[in-house]
Amino acid sequence: MKIRSALATILAFGLLTAVVSAPATAQEKFTLRLAETWGPNFPIFGDATKNMAAMAEEMSNGRLKIRIDSANKHKAPLGVFDMVKAGQYDIGHSASYYWKGKVPNTLFFTSMPFGMTADEQYAWFYHGDGMELMQEVYEPHNMLSFPGGNTGVQMGGWFRKEINSLEDLEGVKMRIPGFAGEVFSEVGVSPTNIAPGELYTALERGTIDAVEWVGPALDLRLGFQQIADYYYTGWHEPATELQFLVNQKTWDKLPADLQAILRTAMKTAAYDMMIHSVHENSKAWASIREEHPNVQIKNFPEDVLTAVAEANDKLLAEAAEEDAQAKRIIESQAKYLKNARNYTDISLRAYLNTMAELNE
Ligand code: CA
């Protein structure tokens, strides 16, 4: 009893000293509002925001609280950019390439066809020019943008008919958004964007012939394995990085320690989403293999990939010609990719090749 009360006194005194000696601003509490593009309890992506908020609150000892509104609440899944820019929300969780219609150069900060893998791209963001270039694009819109979690290599999509050559792609109606959709349209595909909730029915009824979504974990939930046999490997989104957007005024009013906590929480949540994706995709792929033996993994034939790679180069060259900032971003990514890939080739690729040979 005595010991306990002595301990309580010491603790209370310690706390009191901390309260008295800390500067007044450091005690201020903040509740920030976050709007996410995803619906409530959206797996993996939604877990990243919840993780981030929980870490920020815990690390700040409750001084930084983040309240999350999912799409059902704010009703504007693709309005996150505008809402954070206007200060209606302090933080957003979404994907940079969704804003290419508003600000074309936001396109480059999610994933590019034939671009970097997740680890190469994180290296570009945090140790290369990535963060600086991204900030340059977002600054005029009074926002900061941070990597917000990576899906890893996305699958190339579900097809109801096998693609054996470039001709087989002619007129194929496919849900594939973003730059990859533009690239695919150069080789005869008719890209469309359809809301996730309608994708299964669209594929089942033949409104579309093919659909790319993310990877096994998120695709399994939408049920494509029940109606399509051919699951293609990806070329179009090798490292899809989500995004945390922060309103500049919100950021500026936070004391330096809470800025550091928020930055750390976002970075850690992003990394955790990448490994969470590996975990969930491995589980989901095992279950598809077991329960849907109809599903066959296919690589696109060589003539398709060659044509798509050429179309990609052409569109990038056009984008670089039209805009000086786009040119700098494209060149920075190309240069970084080349250098990083030389190393990936002698490390990760060499290791995987060795393993594959051993297991043959
Ligand atoms: Ca996708």
Short mmCIF file of N, CA and C in Angstrom, two decimals, residues 178-294:
data_model
loop_
_atom_site.label_atom_id
_atom_site.label_comp_id
_atom_site.label_asym_id
_atom_site.label_seq_id
_atom_site.Cartn_x
_atom_site.Cartn_y
_atom_site.Cartn_z
N GLY A 178 -6.79 5.09 -65.94
CA GLY A 178 -5.49 5.75 -65.87
C GLY A 178 -4.69 5.70 -67.16
N PHE A 179 -3.41 5.91 -67.01
CA PHE A 179 -2.48 5.97 -68.13
C PHE A 179 -2.46 4.63 -68.86
N ALA A 180 -2.56 3.52 -68.10
CA ALA A 180 -2.55 2.19 -68.71
C ALA A 180 -3.72 2.04 -69.67
N GLY A 181 -4.87 2.62 -69.31
CA GLY A 181 -6.03 2.59 -70.20
C GLY A 181 -5.74 3.30 -71.51
N GLU A 182 -5.07 4.45 -71.40
CA GLU A 182 -4.70 5.21 -72.61
C GLU A 182 -3.74 4.38 -73.46
N VAL A 183 -2.78 3.74 -72.78
CA VAL A 183 -1.81 2.92 -73.50
C VAL A 183 -2.52 1.77 -74.21
N PHE A 184 -3.41 1.08 -73.49
CA PHE A 184 -4.14 -0.05 -74.06
C PHE A 184 -5.01 0.39 -75.24
N SER A 185 -5.56 1.61 -75.15
CA SER A 185 -6.43 2.07 -76.24
C SER A 185 -5.63 2.29 -77.52
N GLU A 186 -4.33 2.55 -77.37
CA GLU A 186 -3.45 2.73 -78.55
C GLU A 186 -3.30 1.42 -79.34
N VAL A 187 -3.55 0.29 -78.67
CA VAL A 187 -3.38 -0.99 -79.37
C VAL A 187 -4.72 -1.70 -79.61
N GLY A 188 -5.81 -0.92 -79.55
CA GLY A 188 -7.10 -1.48 -79.99
C GLY A 188 -8.11 -1.81 -78.91
N VAL A 189 -7.69 -1.75 -77.63
CA VAL A 189 -8.63 -2.02 -76.54
C VAL A 189 -9.54 -0.81 -76.34
N SER A 190 -10.80 -1.05 -75.96
CA SER A 190 -11.69 0.06 -75.59
C SER A 190 -11.75 0.13 -74.07
N PRO A 191 -10.96 1.03 -73.49
CA PRO A 191 -10.95 1.09 -72.02
C PRO A 191 -12.17 1.83 -71.48
N THR A 192 -12.70 1.35 -70.37
CA THR A 192 -13.78 2.06 -69.68
C THR A 192 -13.47 2.06 -68.20
N ASN A 193 -14.09 2.99 -67.50
CA ASN A 193 -13.98 2.96 -66.04
C ASN A 193 -15.38 2.78 -65.47
N ILE A 194 -15.55 1.76 -64.68
CA ILE A 194 -16.86 1.43 -64.11
C ILE A 194 -16.69 1.34 -62.60
N ALA A 195 -17.68 1.79 -61.85
CA ALA A 195 -17.60 1.74 -60.39
C ALA A 195 -17.43 0.28 -59.93
N PRO A 196 -16.59 0.09 -58.91
CA PRO A 196 -16.29 -1.26 -58.43
C PRO A 196 -17.53 -2.12 -58.19
N GLY A 197 -18.57 -1.53 -57.64
CA GLY A 197 -19.79 -2.28 -57.30
C GLY A 197 -20.49 -2.87 -58.52
N GLU A 198 -20.20 -2.32 -59.70
CA GLU A 198 -20.90 -2.78 -60.90
C GLU A 198 -20.03 -3.68 -61.77
N LEU A 199 -18.78 -3.90 -61.35
CA LEU A 199 -17.84 -4.61 -62.23
C LEU A 199 -18.24 -6.06 -62.50
N TYR A 200 -18.68 -6.75 -61.46
CA TYR A 200 -19.00 -8.17 -61.63
C TYR A 200 -20.13 -8.35 -62.64
N THR A 201 -21.20 -7.59 -62.45
CA THR A 201 -22.36 -7.67 -63.35
C THR A 201 -21.97 -7.28 -64.76
N ALA A 202 -21.16 -6.25 -64.89
CA ALA A 202 -20.73 -5.80 -66.22
C ALA A 202 -19.96 -6.90 -66.95
N LEU A 203 -19.12 -7.59 -66.21
CA LEU A 203 -18.34 -8.68 -66.83
C LEU A 203 -19.24 -9.88 -67.12
N GLU A 204 -20.14 -10.17 -66.21
CA GLU A 204 -21.03 -11.32 -66.38
C GLU A 204 -21.96 -11.13 -67.57
N ARG A 205 -22.47 -9.91 -67.72
CA ARG A 205 -23.43 -9.66 -68.80
C ARG A 205 -22.77 -9.30 -70.12
N GLY A 206 -21.44 -9.20 -70.11
CA GLY A 206 -20.76 -8.90 -71.36
C GLY A 206 -20.73 -7.42 -71.73
N THR A 207 -21.11 -6.55 -70.79
CA THR A 207 -20.96 -5.11 -71.01
C THR A 207 -19.47 -4.81 -71.18
N ILE A 208 -18.65 -5.54 -70.45
CA ILE A 208 -17.21 -5.50 -70.65
C ILE A 208 -16.71 -6.94 -70.85
N ASP A 209 -15.57 -7.08 -71.54
CA ASP A 209 -15.01 -8.41 -71.80
C ASP A 209 -13.90 -8.76 -70.81
N ALA A 210 -13.38 -7.74 -70.17
CA ALA A 210 -12.23 -7.96 -69.29
C ALA A 210 -12.20 -6.87 -68.23
N VAL A 211 -11.56 -7.18 -67.13
CA VAL A 211 -11.50 -6.20 -66.04
C VAL A 211 -10.18 -6.33 -65.29
N GLU A 212 -9.54 -5.21 -65.08
CA GLU A 212 -8.40 -5.23 -64.15
C GLU A 212 -8.84 -4.48 -62.92
N TRP A 213 -8.49 -5.05 -61.76
CA TRP A 213 -8.85 -4.37 -60.52
C TRP A 213 -7.57 -4.22 -59.72
N VAL A 214 -7.19 -5.16 -58.89
CA VAL A 214 -5.95 -4.97 -58.13
C VAL A 214 -5.11 -6.25 -58.15
N GLY A 215 -5.49 -7.20 -57.34
CA GLY A 215 -4.75 -8.46 -57.22
C GLY A 215 -5.64 -9.45 -56.50
N PRO A 216 -5.13 -10.67 -56.25
CA PRO A 216 -5.99 -11.73 -55.70
C PRO A 216 -6.87 -11.31 -54.51
N ALA A 217 -6.30 -10.64 -53.53
CA ALA A 217 -7.08 -10.37 -52.31
C ALA A 217 -8.32 -9.53 -52.59
N LEU A 218 -8.15 -8.44 -53.33
CA LEU A 218 -9.30 -7.57 -53.57
C LEU A 218 -10.16 -8.09 -54.72
N ASP A 219 -9.54 -8.78 -55.69
CA ASP A 219 -10.30 -9.33 -56.82
C ASP A 219 -11.24 -10.45 -56.36
N LEU A 220 -10.74 -11.28 -55.44
CA LEU A 220 -11.51 -12.43 -54.94
C LEU A 220 -12.85 -11.98 -54.36
N ARG A 221 -12.83 -10.86 -53.66
CA ARG A 221 -14.06 -10.33 -53.05
C ARG A 221 -15.10 -9.96 -54.08
N LEU A 222 -14.63 -9.55 -55.28
CA LEU A 222 -15.58 -9.14 -56.31
C LEU A 222 -16.07 -10.32 -57.14
N GLY A 223 -15.42 -11.48 -56.97
CA GLY A 223 -15.97 -12.71 -57.55
C GLY A 223 -15.63 -13.00 -59.00
N PHE A 224 -14.65 -12.30 -59.58
CA PHE A 224 -14.35 -12.50 -61.01
C PHE A 224 -13.96 -13.94 -61.34
N GLN A 225 -13.37 -14.65 -60.35
CA GLN A 225 -12.92 -16.03 -60.59
C GLN A 225 -14.08 -16.97 -60.94
N GLN A 226 -15.30 -16.52 -60.65
CA GLN A 226 -16.46 -17.36 -60.96
C GLN A 226 -16.88 -17.25 -62.42
N ILE A 227 -16.47 -16.17 -63.08
CA ILE A 227 -16.97 -15.95 -64.45
C ILE A 227 -15.87 -15.74 -65.49
N ALA A 228 -14.63 -15.70 -65.06
CA ALA A 228 -13.54 -15.54 -66.03
C ALA A 228 -12.46 -16.57 -65.71
N ASP A 229 -11.90 -17.19 -66.76
CA ASP A 229 -10.91 -18.25 -66.55
C ASP A 229 -9.47 -17.76 -66.65
N TYR A 230 -9.28 -16.63 -67.34
CA TYR A 230 -7.91 -16.23 -67.65
C TYR A 230 -7.52 -15.01 -66.81
N TYR A 231 -6.51 -15.23 -66.00
CA TYR A 231 -6.04 -14.18 -65.09
C TYR A 231 -4.63 -13.81 -65.54
N TYR A 232 -4.51 -12.62 -66.12
CA TYR A 232 -3.23 -12.21 -66.73
C TYR A 232 -2.31 -11.52 -65.72
N THR A 233 -1.03 -11.71 -65.95
CA THR A 233 -0.04 -11.03 -65.10
C THR A 233 0.09 -9.58 -65.59
N GLY A 234 0.63 -8.75 -64.74
CA GLY A 234 0.57 -7.31 -64.98
C GLY A 234 1.78 -6.70 -65.65
N TRP A 235 1.55 -5.58 -66.27
CA TRP A 235 2.59 -4.73 -66.87
C TRP A 235 2.31 -3.27 -66.58
N HIS A 236 1.06 -3.03 -66.17
CA HIS A 236 0.49 -1.67 -66.19
C HIS A 236 0.62 -0.92 -64.88
N GLU A 237 0.60 -1.66 -63.74
CA GLU A 237 0.73 -1.00 -62.43
C GLU A 237 1.64 -1.86 -61.56
N PRO A 238 2.95 -1.73 -61.76
CA PRO A 238 3.87 -2.61 -61.03
C PRO A 238 4.02 -2.25 -59.55
N ALA A 239 3.50 -1.11 -59.13
CA ALA A 239 3.75 -0.71 -57.73
C ALA A 239 2.78 0.39 -57.31
N THR A 240 1.50 0.09 -57.33
CA THR A 240 0.50 1.14 -57.10
C THR A 240 0.58 1.70 -55.68
N GLU A 241 0.97 2.96 -55.60
CA GLU A 241 1.15 3.61 -54.30
C GLU A 241 -0.06 4.50 -54.02
N LEU A 242 -0.73 4.28 -52.90
CA LEU A 242 -1.80 5.18 -52.51
C LEU A 242 -1.17 6.45 -51.95
N GLN A 243 -2.02 7.33 -51.45
CA GLN A 243 -1.52 8.66 -51.11
C GLN A 243 -2.23 9.22 -49.89
N PHE A 244 -1.45 9.84 -49.01
CA PHE A 244 -2.03 10.70 -47.98
C PHE A 244 -1.86 12.14 -48.44
N LEU A 245 -2.96 12.86 -48.49
CA LEU A 245 -2.91 14.28 -48.82
C LEU A 245 -3.13 15.05 -47.53
N VAL A 246 -2.34 16.09 -47.32
CA VAL A 246 -2.53 16.90 -46.11
C VAL A 246 -2.68 18.35 -46.51
N ASN A 247 -3.71 18.99 -46.01
CA ASN A 247 -3.93 20.41 -46.27
C ASN A 247 -2.77 21.21 -45.67
N GLN A 248 -2.23 22.14 -46.45
CA GLN A 248 -1.04 22.88 -46.02
C GLN A 248 -1.28 23.68 -44.73
N LYS A 249 -2.45 24.29 -44.61
CA LYS A 249 -2.74 25.09 -43.41
C LYS A 249 -2.82 24.20 -42.17
N THR A 250 -3.41 23.02 -42.34
CA THR A 250 -3.46 22.06 -41.24
C THR A 250 -2.06 21.70 -40.80
N TRP A 251 -1.23 21.39 -41.80
CA TRP A 251 0.15 20.99 -41.53
C TRP A 251 0.88 22.10 -40.78
N ASP A 252 0.71 23.35 -41.24
CA ASP A 252 1.43 24.48 -40.66
C ASP A 252 1.01 24.75 -39.22
N LYS A 253 -0.22 24.45 -38.89
CA LYS A 253 -0.64 24.77 -37.51
C LYS A 253 -0.22 23.69 -36.50
N LEU A 254 0.25 22.55 -37.00
CA LEU A 254 0.70 21.49 -36.08
C LEU A 254 2.10 21.84 -35.55
N PRO A 255 2.33 21.64 -34.24
CA PRO A 255 3.70 21.82 -33.73
C PRO A 255 4.63 20.78 -34.35
N ALA A 256 5.92 21.09 -34.32
CA ALA A 256 6.90 20.25 -35.02
C ALA A 256 6.85 18.79 -34.58
N ASP A 257 6.61 18.55 -33.29
CA ASP A 257 6.61 17.15 -32.84
C ASP A 257 5.42 16.38 -33.42
N LEU A 258 4.27 17.06 -33.53
CA LEU A 258 3.10 16.37 -34.10
C LEU A 258 3.25 16.19 -35.61
N GLN A 259 3.93 17.14 -36.25
CA GLN A 259 4.24 16.93 -37.68
C GLN A 259 5.10 15.68 -37.85
N ALA A 260 6.10 15.54 -36.97
CA ALA A 260 6.99 14.38 -37.07
C ALA A 260 6.21 13.09 -36.79
N ILE A 261 5.30 13.15 -35.84
CA ILE A 261 4.49 11.97 -35.51
C ILE A 261 3.58 11.61 -36.68
N LEU A 262 2.95 12.63 -37.28
CA LEU A 262 2.06 12.37 -38.41
C LEU A 262 2.85 11.79 -39.59
N ARG A 263 4.01 12.38 -39.85
CA ARG A 263 4.85 11.91 -40.95
C ARG A 263 5.26 10.44 -40.73
N THR A 264 5.65 10.15 -39.49
CA THR A 264 6.08 8.79 -39.16
C THR A 264 4.91 7.81 -39.24
N ALA A 265 3.74 8.24 -38.77
CA ALA A 265 2.56 7.36 -38.81
C ALA A 265 2.17 7.07 -40.26
N MET A 266 2.24 8.07 -41.12
CA MET A 266 1.89 7.86 -42.53
C MET A 266 2.89 6.92 -43.21
N LYS A 267 4.16 7.15 -42.93
CA LYS A 267 5.20 6.33 -43.56
C LYS A 267 5.10 4.87 -43.09
N THR A 268 4.86 4.70 -41.81
CA THR A 268 4.77 3.34 -41.26
C THR A 268 3.51 2.64 -41.77
N ALA A 269 2.40 3.38 -41.82
CA ALA A 269 1.15 2.78 -42.31
C ALA A 269 1.29 2.38 -43.78
N ALA A 270 2.02 3.20 -44.54
CA ALA A 270 2.23 2.89 -45.97
C ALA A 270 3.03 1.60 -46.10
N TYR A 271 4.10 1.49 -45.33
CA TYR A 271 4.92 0.28 -45.37
C TYR A 271 4.10 -0.93 -44.93
N ASP A 272 3.31 -0.72 -43.89
CA ASP A 272 2.50 -1.85 -43.40
C ASP A 272 1.48 -2.29 -44.45
N MET A 273 0.96 -1.34 -45.22
CA MET A 273 0.00 -1.74 -46.25
C MET A 273 0.67 -2.60 -47.31
N MET A 274 1.93 -2.30 -47.60
CA MET A 274 2.64 -3.11 -48.60
C MET A 274 2.78 -4.57 -48.13
N ILE A 275 3.19 -4.74 -46.88
CA ILE A 275 3.36 -6.13 -46.40
C ILE A 275 2.01 -6.79 -46.14
N HIS A 276 1.02 -6.00 -45.76
CA HIS A 276 -0.34 -6.52 -45.59
C HIS A 276 -0.85 -7.03 -46.94
N SER A 277 -0.55 -6.30 -48.01
CA SER A 277 -0.95 -6.71 -49.37
C SER A 277 -0.32 -8.06 -49.72
N VAL A 278 0.96 -8.23 -49.40
CA VAL A 278 1.64 -9.50 -49.68
C VAL A 278 0.92 -10.63 -48.94
N HIS A 279 0.63 -10.37 -47.67
CA HIS A 279 0.00 -11.37 -46.82
C HIS A 279 -1.37 -11.77 -47.37
N GLU A 280 -2.21 -10.78 -47.63
CA GLU A 280 -3.59 -11.07 -48.07
C GLU A 280 -3.61 -11.66 -49.48
N ASN A 281 -2.72 -11.16 -50.36
CA ASN A 281 -2.70 -11.70 -51.73
C ASN A 281 -2.25 -13.16 -51.74
N SER A 282 -1.28 -13.50 -50.90
CA SER A 282 -0.82 -14.89 -50.84
C SER A 282 -1.95 -15.80 -50.39
N LYS A 283 -2.67 -15.36 -49.36
CA LYS A 283 -3.79 -16.16 -48.84
C LYS A 283 -4.88 -16.31 -49.90
N ALA A 284 -5.22 -15.19 -50.53
CA ALA A 284 -6.32 -15.21 -51.51
C ALA A 284 -5.95 -16.05 -52.73
N TRP A 285 -4.70 -15.97 -53.15
CA TRP A 285 -4.29 -16.73 -54.33
C TRP A 285 -4.33 -18.24 -54.01
N ALA A 286 -3.93 -18.60 -52.80
CA ALA A 286 -4.01 -20.01 -52.40
C ALA A 286 -5.46 -20.48 -52.45
N SER A 287 -6.37 -19.64 -52.03
CA SER A 287 -7.78 -20.06 -52.00
C SER A 287 -8.36 -20.11 -53.42
N ILE A 288 -7.95 -19.20 -54.30
CA ILE A 288 -8.43 -19.27 -55.70
C ILE A 288 -7.92 -20.57 -56.34
N ARG A 289 -6.65 -20.88 -56.11
CA ARG A 289 -6.07 -22.10 -56.69
C ARG A 289 -6.82 -23.35 -56.23
N GLU A 290 -7.17 -23.32 -54.96
CA GLU A 290 -7.83 -24.49 -54.36
C GLU A 290 -9.28 -24.62 -54.82
N GLU A 291 -9.99 -23.49 -54.81
CA GLU A 291 -11.45 -23.56 -55.03
C GLU A 291 -11.88 -23.27 -56.45
N HIS A 292 -10.98 -22.70 -57.25
CA HIS A 292 -11.36 -22.35 -58.63
C HIS A 292 -10.27 -22.82 -59.60
N PRO A 293 -10.16 -24.15 -59.77
CA PRO A 293 -9.10 -24.67 -60.64
C PRO A 293 -9.28 -24.25 -62.11
N ASN A 294 -10.46 -23.68 -62.44
CA ASN A 294 -10.68 -23.14 -63.79
C ASN A 294 -9.76 -21.96 -64.09
#
